[in-house]
XYZ file of C-alpha atoms in Angstrom:
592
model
C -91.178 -121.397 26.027
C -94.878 -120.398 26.862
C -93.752 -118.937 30.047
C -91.055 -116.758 28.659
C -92.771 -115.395 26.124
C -95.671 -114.565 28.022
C -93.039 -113.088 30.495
C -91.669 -111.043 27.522
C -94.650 -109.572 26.508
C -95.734 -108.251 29.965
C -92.710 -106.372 30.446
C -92.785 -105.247 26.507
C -96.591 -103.678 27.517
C -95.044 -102.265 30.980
C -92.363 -100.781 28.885
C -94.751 -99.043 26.075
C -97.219 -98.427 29.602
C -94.069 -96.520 31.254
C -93.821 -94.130 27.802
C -96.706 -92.390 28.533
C -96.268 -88.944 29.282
C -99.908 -88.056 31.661
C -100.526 -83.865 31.521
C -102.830 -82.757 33.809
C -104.434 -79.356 34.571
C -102.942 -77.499 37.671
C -106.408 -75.693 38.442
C -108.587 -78.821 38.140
C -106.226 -81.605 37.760
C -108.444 -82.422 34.395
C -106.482 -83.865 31.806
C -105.577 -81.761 29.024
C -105.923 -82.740 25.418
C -103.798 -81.499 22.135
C -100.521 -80.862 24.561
C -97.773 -80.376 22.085
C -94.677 -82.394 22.755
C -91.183 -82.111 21.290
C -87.434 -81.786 20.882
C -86.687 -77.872 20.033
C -85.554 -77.692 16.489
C -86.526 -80.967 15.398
C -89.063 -82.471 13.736
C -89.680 -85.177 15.995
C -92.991 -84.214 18.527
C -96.089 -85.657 19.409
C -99.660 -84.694 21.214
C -101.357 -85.509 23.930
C -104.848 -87.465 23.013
C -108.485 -86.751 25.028
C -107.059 -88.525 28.069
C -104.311 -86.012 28.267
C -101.734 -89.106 27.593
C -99.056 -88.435 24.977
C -96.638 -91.475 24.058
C -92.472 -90.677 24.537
C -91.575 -94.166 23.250
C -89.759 -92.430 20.604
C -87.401 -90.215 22.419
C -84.520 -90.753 23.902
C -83.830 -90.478 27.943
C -81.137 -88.001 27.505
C -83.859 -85.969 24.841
C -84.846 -82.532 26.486
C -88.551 -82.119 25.940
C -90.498 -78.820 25.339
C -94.318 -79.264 26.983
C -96.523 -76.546 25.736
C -100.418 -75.734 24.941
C -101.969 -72.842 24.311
C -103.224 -71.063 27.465
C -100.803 -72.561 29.687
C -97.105 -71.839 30.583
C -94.572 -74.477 29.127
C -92.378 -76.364 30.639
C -89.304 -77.794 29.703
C -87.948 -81.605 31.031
C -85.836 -84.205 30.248
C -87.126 -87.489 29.430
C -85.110 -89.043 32.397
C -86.526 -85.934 34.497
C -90.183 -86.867 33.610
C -89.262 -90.684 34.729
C -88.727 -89.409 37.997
C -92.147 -87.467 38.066
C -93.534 -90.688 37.215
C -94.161 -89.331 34.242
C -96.822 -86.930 35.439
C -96.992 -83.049 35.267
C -99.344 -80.615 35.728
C -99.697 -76.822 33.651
C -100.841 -73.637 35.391
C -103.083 -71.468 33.373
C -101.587 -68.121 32.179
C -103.440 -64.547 33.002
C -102.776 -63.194 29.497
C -101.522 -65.192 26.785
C -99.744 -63.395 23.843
C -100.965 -66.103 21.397
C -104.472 -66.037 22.353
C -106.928 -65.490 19.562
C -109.926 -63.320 19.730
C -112.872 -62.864 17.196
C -114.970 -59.758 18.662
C -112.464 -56.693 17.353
C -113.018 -56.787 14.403
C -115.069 -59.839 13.575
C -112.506 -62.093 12.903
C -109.240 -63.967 14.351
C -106.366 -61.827 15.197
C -104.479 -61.961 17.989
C -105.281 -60.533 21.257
C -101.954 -58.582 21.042
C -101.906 -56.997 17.937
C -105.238 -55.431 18.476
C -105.222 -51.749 20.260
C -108.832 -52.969 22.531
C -109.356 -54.591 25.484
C -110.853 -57.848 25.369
C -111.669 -59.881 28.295
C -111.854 -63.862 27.128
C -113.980 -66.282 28.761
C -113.031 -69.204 27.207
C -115.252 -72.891 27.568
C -112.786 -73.944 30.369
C -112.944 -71.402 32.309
C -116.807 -71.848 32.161
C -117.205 -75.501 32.621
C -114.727 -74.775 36.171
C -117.132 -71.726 37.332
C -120.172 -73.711 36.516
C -122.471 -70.657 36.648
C -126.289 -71.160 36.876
C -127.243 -68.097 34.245
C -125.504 -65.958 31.290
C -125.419 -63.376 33.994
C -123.853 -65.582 36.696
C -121.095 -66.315 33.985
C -120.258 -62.499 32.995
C -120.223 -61.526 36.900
C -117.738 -64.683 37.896
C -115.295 -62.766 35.446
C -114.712 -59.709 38.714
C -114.642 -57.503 35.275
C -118.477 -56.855 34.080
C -120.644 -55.493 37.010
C -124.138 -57.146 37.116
C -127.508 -55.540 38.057
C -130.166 -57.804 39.476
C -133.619 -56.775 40.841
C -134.601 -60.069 41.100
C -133.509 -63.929 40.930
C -134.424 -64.180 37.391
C -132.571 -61.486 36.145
C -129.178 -59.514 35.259
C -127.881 -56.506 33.738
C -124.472 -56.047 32.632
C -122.583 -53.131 33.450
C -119.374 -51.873 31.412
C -117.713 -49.164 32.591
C -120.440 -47.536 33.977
C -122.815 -48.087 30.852
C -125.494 -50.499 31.276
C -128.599 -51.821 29.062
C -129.105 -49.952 25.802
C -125.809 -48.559 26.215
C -123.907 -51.882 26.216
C -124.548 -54.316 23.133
C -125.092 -57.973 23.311
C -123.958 -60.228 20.324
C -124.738 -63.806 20.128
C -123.023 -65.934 17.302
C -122.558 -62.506 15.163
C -126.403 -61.773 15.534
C -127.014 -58.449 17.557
C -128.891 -59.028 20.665
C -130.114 -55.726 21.511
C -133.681 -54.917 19.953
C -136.361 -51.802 19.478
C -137.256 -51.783 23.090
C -133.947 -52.434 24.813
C -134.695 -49.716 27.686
C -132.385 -47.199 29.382
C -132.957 -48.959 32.750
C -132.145 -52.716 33.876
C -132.718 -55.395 31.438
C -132.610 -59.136 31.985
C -132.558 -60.660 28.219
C -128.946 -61.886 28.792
C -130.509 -64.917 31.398
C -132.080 -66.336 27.715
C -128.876 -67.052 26.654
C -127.821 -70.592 27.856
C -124.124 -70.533 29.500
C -124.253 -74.647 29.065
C -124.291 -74.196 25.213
C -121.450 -71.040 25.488
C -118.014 -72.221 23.887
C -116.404 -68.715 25.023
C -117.297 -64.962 25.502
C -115.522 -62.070 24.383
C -116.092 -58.847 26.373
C -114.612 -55.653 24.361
C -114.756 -52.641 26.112
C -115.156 -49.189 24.975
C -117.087 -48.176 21.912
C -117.568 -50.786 19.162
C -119.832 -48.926 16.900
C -117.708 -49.070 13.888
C -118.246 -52.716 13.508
C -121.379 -53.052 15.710
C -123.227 -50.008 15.236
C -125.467 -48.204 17.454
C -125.675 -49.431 21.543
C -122.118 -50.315 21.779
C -121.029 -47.607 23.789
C -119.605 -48.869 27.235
C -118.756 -52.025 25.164
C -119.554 -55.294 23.248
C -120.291 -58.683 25.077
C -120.354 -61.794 22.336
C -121.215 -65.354 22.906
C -119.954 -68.002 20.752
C -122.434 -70.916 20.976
C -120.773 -73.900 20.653
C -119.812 -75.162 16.919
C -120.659 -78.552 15.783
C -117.526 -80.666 14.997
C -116.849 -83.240 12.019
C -115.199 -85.820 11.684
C -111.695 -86.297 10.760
C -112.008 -90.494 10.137
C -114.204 -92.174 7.679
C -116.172 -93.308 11.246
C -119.022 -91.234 12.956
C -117.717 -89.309 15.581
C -119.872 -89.336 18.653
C -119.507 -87.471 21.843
C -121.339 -85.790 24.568
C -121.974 -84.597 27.979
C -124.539 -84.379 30.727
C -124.684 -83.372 34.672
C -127.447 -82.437 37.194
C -127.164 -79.488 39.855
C -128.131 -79.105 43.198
C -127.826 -75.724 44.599
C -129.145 -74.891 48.524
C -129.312 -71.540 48.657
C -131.929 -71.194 45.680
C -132.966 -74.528 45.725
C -132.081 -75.091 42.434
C -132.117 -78.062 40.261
C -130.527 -77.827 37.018
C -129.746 -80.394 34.127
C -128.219 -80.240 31.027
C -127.432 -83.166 28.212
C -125.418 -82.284 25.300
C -124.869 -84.445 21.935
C -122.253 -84.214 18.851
C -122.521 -86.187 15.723
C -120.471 -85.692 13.320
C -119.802 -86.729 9.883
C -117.300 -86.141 7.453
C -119.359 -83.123 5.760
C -122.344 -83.257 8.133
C -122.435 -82.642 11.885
C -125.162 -81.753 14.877
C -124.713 -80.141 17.878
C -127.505 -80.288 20.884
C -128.095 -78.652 23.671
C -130.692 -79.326 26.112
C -131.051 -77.396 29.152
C -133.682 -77.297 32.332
C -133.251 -75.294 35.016
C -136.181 -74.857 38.529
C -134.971 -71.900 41.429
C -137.101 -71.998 44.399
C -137.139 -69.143 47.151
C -133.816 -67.447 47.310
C -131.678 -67.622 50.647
C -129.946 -64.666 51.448
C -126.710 -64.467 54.417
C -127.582 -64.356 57.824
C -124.675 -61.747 58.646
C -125.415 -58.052 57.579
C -123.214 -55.059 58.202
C -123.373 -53.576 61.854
C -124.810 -50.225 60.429
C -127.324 -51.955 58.331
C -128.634 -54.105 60.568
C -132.365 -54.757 58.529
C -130.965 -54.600 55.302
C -132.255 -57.500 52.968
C -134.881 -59.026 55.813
C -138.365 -59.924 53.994
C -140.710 -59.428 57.318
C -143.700 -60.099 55.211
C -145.190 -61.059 51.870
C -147.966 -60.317 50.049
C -150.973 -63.774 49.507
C -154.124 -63.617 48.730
C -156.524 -65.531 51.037
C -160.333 -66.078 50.912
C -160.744 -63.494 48.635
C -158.590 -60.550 50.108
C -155.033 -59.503 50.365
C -153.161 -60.298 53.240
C -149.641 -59.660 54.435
C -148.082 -62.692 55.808
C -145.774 -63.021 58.345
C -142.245 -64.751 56.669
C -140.996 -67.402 59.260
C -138.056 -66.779 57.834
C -137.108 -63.171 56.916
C -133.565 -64.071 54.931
C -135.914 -65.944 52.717
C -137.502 -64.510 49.392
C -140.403 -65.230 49.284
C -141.993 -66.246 45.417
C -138.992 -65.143 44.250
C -138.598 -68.376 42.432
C -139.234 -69.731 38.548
C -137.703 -72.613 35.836
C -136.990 -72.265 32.066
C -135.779 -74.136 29.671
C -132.964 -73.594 26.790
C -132.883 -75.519 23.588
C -129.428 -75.013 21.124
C -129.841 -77.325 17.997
C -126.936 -76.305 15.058
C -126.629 -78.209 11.664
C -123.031 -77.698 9.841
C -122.803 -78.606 6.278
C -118.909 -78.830 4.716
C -120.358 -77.766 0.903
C -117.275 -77.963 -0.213
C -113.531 -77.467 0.111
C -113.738 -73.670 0.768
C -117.526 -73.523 1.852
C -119.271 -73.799 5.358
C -123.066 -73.382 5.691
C -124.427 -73.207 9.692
C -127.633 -73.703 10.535
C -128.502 -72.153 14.420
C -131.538 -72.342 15.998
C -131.836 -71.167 19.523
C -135.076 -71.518 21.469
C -135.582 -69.917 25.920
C -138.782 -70.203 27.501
C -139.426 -69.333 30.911
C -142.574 -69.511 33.791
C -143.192 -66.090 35.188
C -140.471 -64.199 36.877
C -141.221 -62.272 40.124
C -139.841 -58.759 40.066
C -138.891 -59.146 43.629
C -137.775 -55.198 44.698
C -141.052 -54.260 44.005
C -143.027 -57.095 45.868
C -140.642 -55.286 48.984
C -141.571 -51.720 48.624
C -143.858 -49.931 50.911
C -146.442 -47.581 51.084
C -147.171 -46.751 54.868
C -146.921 -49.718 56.615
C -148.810 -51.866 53.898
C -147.087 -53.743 50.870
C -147.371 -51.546 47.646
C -147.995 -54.497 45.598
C -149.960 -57.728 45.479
C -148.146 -58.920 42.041
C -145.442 -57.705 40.090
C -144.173 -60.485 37.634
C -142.393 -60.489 34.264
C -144.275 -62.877 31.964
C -142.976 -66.022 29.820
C -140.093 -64.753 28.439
C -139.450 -66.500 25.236
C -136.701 -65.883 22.627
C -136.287 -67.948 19.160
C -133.166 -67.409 17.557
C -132.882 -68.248 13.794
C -129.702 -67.939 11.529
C -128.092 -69.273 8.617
C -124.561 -68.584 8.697
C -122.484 -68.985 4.990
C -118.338 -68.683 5.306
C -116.550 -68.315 1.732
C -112.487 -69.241 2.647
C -111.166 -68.951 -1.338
C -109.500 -65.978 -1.870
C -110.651 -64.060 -5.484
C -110.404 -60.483 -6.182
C -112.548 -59.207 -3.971
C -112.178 -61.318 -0.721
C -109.906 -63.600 1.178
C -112.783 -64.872 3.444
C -116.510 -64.090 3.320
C -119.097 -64.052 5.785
C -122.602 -63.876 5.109
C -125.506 -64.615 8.267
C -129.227 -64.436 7.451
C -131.153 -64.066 10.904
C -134.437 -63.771 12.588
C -135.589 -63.618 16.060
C -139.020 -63.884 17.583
C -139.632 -62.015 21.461
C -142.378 -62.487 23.714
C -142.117 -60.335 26.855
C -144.602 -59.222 29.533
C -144.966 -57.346 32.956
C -147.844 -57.810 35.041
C -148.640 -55.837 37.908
C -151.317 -55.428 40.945
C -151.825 -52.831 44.134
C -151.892 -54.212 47.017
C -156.072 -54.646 48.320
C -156.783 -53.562 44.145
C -158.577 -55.900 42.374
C -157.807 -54.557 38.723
C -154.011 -56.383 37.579
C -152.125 -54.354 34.621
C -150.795 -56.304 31.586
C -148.482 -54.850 28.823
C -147.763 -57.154 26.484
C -145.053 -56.920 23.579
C -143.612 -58.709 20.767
C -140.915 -58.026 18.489
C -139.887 -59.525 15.331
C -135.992 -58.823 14.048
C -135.051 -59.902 10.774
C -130.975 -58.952 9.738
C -128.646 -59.380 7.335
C -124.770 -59.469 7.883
C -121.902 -58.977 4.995
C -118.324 -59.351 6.504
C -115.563 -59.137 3.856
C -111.923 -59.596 4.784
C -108.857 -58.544 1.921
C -105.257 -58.568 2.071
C -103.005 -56.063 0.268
C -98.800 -56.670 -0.167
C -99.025 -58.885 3.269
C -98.998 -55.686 5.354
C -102.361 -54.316 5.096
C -105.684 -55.373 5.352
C -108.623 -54.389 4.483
C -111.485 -55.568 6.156
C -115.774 -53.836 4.649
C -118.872 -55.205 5.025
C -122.429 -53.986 5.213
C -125.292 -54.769 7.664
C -129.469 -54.339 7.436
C -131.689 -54.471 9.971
C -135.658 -54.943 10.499
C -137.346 -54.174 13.870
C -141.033 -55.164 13.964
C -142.925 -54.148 17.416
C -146.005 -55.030 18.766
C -147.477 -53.691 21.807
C -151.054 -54.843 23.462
C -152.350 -53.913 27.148
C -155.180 -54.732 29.274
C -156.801 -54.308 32.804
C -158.356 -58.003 34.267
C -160.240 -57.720 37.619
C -159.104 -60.702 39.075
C -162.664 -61.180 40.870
C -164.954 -60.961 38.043
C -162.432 -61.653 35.198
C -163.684 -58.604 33.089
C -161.064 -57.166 30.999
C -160.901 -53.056 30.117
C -158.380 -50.844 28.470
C -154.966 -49.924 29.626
C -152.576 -47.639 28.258
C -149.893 -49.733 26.191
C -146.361 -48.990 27.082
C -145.297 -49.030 22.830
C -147.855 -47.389 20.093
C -150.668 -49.848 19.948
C -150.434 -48.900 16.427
C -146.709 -50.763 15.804
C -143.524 -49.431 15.362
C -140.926 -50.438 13.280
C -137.313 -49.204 13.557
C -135.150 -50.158 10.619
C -131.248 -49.637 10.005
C -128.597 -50.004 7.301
C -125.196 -49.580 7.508
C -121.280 -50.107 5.949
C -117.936 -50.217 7.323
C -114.569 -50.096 6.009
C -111.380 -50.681 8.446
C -107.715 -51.010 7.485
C -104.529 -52.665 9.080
C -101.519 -51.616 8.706
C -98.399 -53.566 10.245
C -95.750 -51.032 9.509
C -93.139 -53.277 10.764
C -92.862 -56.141 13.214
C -92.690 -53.298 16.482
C -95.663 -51.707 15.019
C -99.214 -52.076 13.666
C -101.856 -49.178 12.800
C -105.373 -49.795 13.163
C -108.065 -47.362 11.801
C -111.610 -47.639 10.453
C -115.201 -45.858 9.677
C -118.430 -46.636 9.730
C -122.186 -44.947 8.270
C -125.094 -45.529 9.724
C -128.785 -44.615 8.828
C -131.803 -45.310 11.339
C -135.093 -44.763 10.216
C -138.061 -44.744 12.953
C -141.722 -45.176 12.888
C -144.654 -45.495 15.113
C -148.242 -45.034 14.931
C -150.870 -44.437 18.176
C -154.041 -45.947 16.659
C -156.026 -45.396 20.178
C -155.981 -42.013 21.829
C -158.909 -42.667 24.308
C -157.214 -44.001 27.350
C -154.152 -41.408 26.855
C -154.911 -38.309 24.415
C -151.476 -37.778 23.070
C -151.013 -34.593 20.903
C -149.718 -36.678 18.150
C -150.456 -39.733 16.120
C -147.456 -40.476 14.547
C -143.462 -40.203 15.279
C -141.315 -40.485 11.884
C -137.403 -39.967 12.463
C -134.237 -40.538 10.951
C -130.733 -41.057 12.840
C -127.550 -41.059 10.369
C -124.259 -41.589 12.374
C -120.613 -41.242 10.740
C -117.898 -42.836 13.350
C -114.436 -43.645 13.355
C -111.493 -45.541 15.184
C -107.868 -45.528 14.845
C -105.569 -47.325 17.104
C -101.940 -47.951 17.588
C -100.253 -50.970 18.895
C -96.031 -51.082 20.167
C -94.278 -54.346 20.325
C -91.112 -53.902 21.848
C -90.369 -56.916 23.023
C -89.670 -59.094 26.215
C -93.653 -60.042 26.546
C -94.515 -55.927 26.610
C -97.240 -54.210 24.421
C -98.185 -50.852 24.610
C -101.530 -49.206 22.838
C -103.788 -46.017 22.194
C -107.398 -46.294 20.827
C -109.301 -43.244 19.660
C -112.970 -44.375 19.186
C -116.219 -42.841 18.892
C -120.080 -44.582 19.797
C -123.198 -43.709 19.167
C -126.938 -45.119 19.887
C -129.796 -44.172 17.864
C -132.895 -43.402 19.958
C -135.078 -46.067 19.783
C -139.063 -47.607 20.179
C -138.028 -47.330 23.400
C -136.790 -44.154 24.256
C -139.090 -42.294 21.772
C -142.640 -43.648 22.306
C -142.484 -45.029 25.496
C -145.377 -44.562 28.146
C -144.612 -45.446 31.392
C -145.397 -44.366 35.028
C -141.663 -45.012 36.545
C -143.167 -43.242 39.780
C -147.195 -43.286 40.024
C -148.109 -40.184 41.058
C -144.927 -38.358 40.655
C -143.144 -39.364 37.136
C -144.513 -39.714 34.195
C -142.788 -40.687 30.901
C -144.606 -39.900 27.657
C -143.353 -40.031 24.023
C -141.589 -37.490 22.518
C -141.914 -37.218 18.631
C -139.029 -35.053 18.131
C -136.228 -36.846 19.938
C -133.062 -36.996 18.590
């Protein structure tokens, strides 16, 4: 009787083994988790579970199932169908899916079809299967934002032709873009970890009526990745880690990752190191171009002198390399039912980061410089993020962030066979506050206001060092050595209007007043003709958009949208030699 039963039970655990349904992605043959399975028009369906595994036991053989997740095309099988696929599929990935839901429009979830913009979505597994070394790396793998980069350590999106100051940066709802965000390249979007990145929306066109000024060519916005609690009375745990070996950089990258959530509590950690050596370029150059890219010689300093070294190896960059670090640490509190507070600190540090085009220019046949770096380039990232979901008679949801951001930059540069090296030195200090209000009216309109305020603090500090001696004499700073502060406030209103299920009208406005101040407390190295610069900005701008639904998986829409970007620190109190000798930028008080 032992025997028998034992016999039973073995083929009662084959059976229950031989329900399971295994789902698989096509791309990366990862399993896929939350795969909805079930009879059309019934109620009887289940899901897959994290090892992509979804039990059948209770359908029938003759039961034809429906297979379908989000993002992926469905399929459609008998039970007795999947039995001879050894119950094993695998879903391709769709291009553009009609029930994808984006956040970046109009700062909250719609979706992606009923919205007149263009939004490019890099969601977290599309990242995790490009594995991209930088923020920059990540936005370039798309083939739809162009990238800039003078150097290794560096990268400057491109949208439609508009790039730096003209294209804003949003990270977790917090604006990016600062004071001193200059017309030419910029590399601040490296100091944004990709490891941490649940997705990226890129929105092209202008986006100043919910964004404000900068968001001309378009908006990029990275959604750091949001702690999760648990569902179960028991701690849910989970994490992930992996190291990264890349030849042509030499780079060695780790990362470890941590949840822990509780019912009302949960943490999310990121933790990410990255080193690049000397950067390897091709060997094979186009037949009219036959020199392009080859580093013949670098620039070292021995006993005393500069020399120009011979490069054994001219496809190598030479000192092109540096490491930084990225810390993500988020806190989110359930307060109650209809209340979330998130905490979200954010903390990049890097060593100094060679400009390399400039350590390759020429003057004669001598090197033009000796140094050019970028210095430490840190960025801390502060903000307290409050979400109100019960609807009263002002608001169906509520958003309220609190944010400040602390940045140290640097450049650092030297003359070939010069002994005196140039430092220019800034800091800026950005303190905001963001109201997003969302209202519904009769089900087919909705009304979405807010307001946003914004504090730019910059401070600007420069200095000669001869590198023999160490004595240290004035140089010209590149801001007003005086400060400058650049402040901003700013409402919205925008209305939707679904006029019937074919169509849906999309409008909105936005006012914007920038007020901008700078003082030049030392005129000695650089007599300018003024001592202060005092302007004010306002901007009025406006959207409408329609979107057609006719059916059969087609959409049709028009946008009419206006941009604008307030001159900044930047553009109006700048001093900067872009071409010694030649050009000279100086600041002009009455730029407007």
């Amino acid at each position: 009787m032992k025997y028998i039963a034992t016999v039973m039970l073995l083929c009662i655990g084959f059976i229950s083994r031989a329900q399971q349904l295994y789902i698989y992605n096509k791309s990366d043959l990862k399993p896929l988790e939350g795969v909805l399975v079930y009879v059309p028009n019934s109620t009887n369906a289940v899901q897959s579970n994290t090892k992509g595994i979804a039990d059948l036991t209770a359908f029938s053989s003759s039961d034809t199932l429906l297979i379908k997740l989000v993002g992926f095309q469905s399929q459609q099988f008998t039970k007795s169908a999947l039995e001879a696929k050894s119950f094993k599929i695998y879903l391709s990935e769709v291009s553009f899916d009609l029930d994808e839901v984006v956040l970046t429009a109009n700062k909250s979830e719609e979706k992606k079809i009923d919205i007149p913009q263009q939004i490019e979505v890099i969601n977290a597994r599309k990242i995790e299967q490009n594995n991209p070394q930088t923020s920059a790396d990540l936005l370039l793998q798309t083939g739809k934002v162009y990238m800039q980069m003078s150097q290794q350590g560096g990268g400057s999106p491109i949208l439609r032709g508009f790039e730096a100051n003209r294209v804003l940066m949003v990270v977790d709802g917090v604006r990016l873009n600062n004071a001193v965000y200059r017309a030419g390249h910029l590399q601040n979007v490296i100091t944004i970890d990709p490891n941490s990145i649940d997705r990226v929306e890129v929105m092209y066109g202008p986006g100043s009526v919910m964004y404000g000024s900068d968001a001309l060519g378009g908006v990029m916005h990275f959604y750091t990745k949001r702690p999760q609690l648990s569902t179960t009375d028991k701690l849910l745990i989970n994490g992930s880690s992996f190291v990264r070996y890349s030849s042509a950089s030499n780079e060695k990258t780790g990362n470890v990752s941590v949840n822990i959530g509780g019912k009302k509590l949960a943490s999310f950690t990121s933790f990410t190191y990255k080193d690049f050596g000397d950067l390897k370029a091709g060997a094979n150059r186009p037949g009219a171009y036959p020199e392009f890219g080859k580093v013949l010689y670098y620039a070292q300093r021995i006993n005393g002198a500069d020399s120009m070294v011979k490069n054994k190896d001219y496809n190598v960059q030479k000192g092109a390399g540096y490491s930084q670090y990225d810390i993500t640490q988020k806190f989110l509190y359930k307060a109650g039912k209809y209340i979330d507070v998130l905490l979200n600190v954010q903390y990049s540090n890097s060593t100094d980061v060679p400009r390399f085009d400039r350590l390759t220019e020429y003057s004669g046949s001598k090197l033009k410089f000796a140094e050019w770096y970028y210095g430490p380039q840190t960025r801390l990232f502060n903000s307290l993020t409050t979400e109100f979901k019960k609807e009263n008679a002002f608001y169906k949801t509520a958003r309220i962030i609190l944010s400040q951001q602390s940045i140290d930059e640097s450049r650092h540069d030297r003359r070939f066979n010069a002994v005196n090296k140039r430092s220019q030195i800034e800091k800026i200090n950005i303190y905001a506050l963001n109201a997003d209000f969302i209202k519904d009216f009769k089900k087919k309109h909705e009304l979405r206001y807010g307001a946003e305020v914004l504090l730019n603090k910059v401070n600007s500090k420069a200095h000669f060092e001869d590198i023999t001696t160490g004595a240290i004499s004035k140089a010209q700073t590149r801001y007003p050595d005086g400060g400058s502060d650049m402040n901003t406030i700013a409402a919205y209103l925008t209305h939707r209007w679904e006029i019937n299920r074919k169509f849906i009208l999309s409008s909105g406005a936005r006012f914007s007043s920038v007020k901008l101040s700078s003082t030049f407390a030392d005129t000695t190295v650089f007599p300018f003709p003024f001592a202060d610069v005092n302007n004010t900005f306002t901007a009025l701008n406006g959207s409408v958009g329609l979107v057609y639904l006719p059916g059969n998986d087609w959409r049709l829409s028009a946008l009419g949208s206006s941009g604008f970007r307030a001159p900044n620190v930047d553009d109006a109190t700048k001093f900067f030699d872009s071409k010694p000798g030649a050009v000279l930028v100086v600041p002009n008080s009455s730029l407007k």
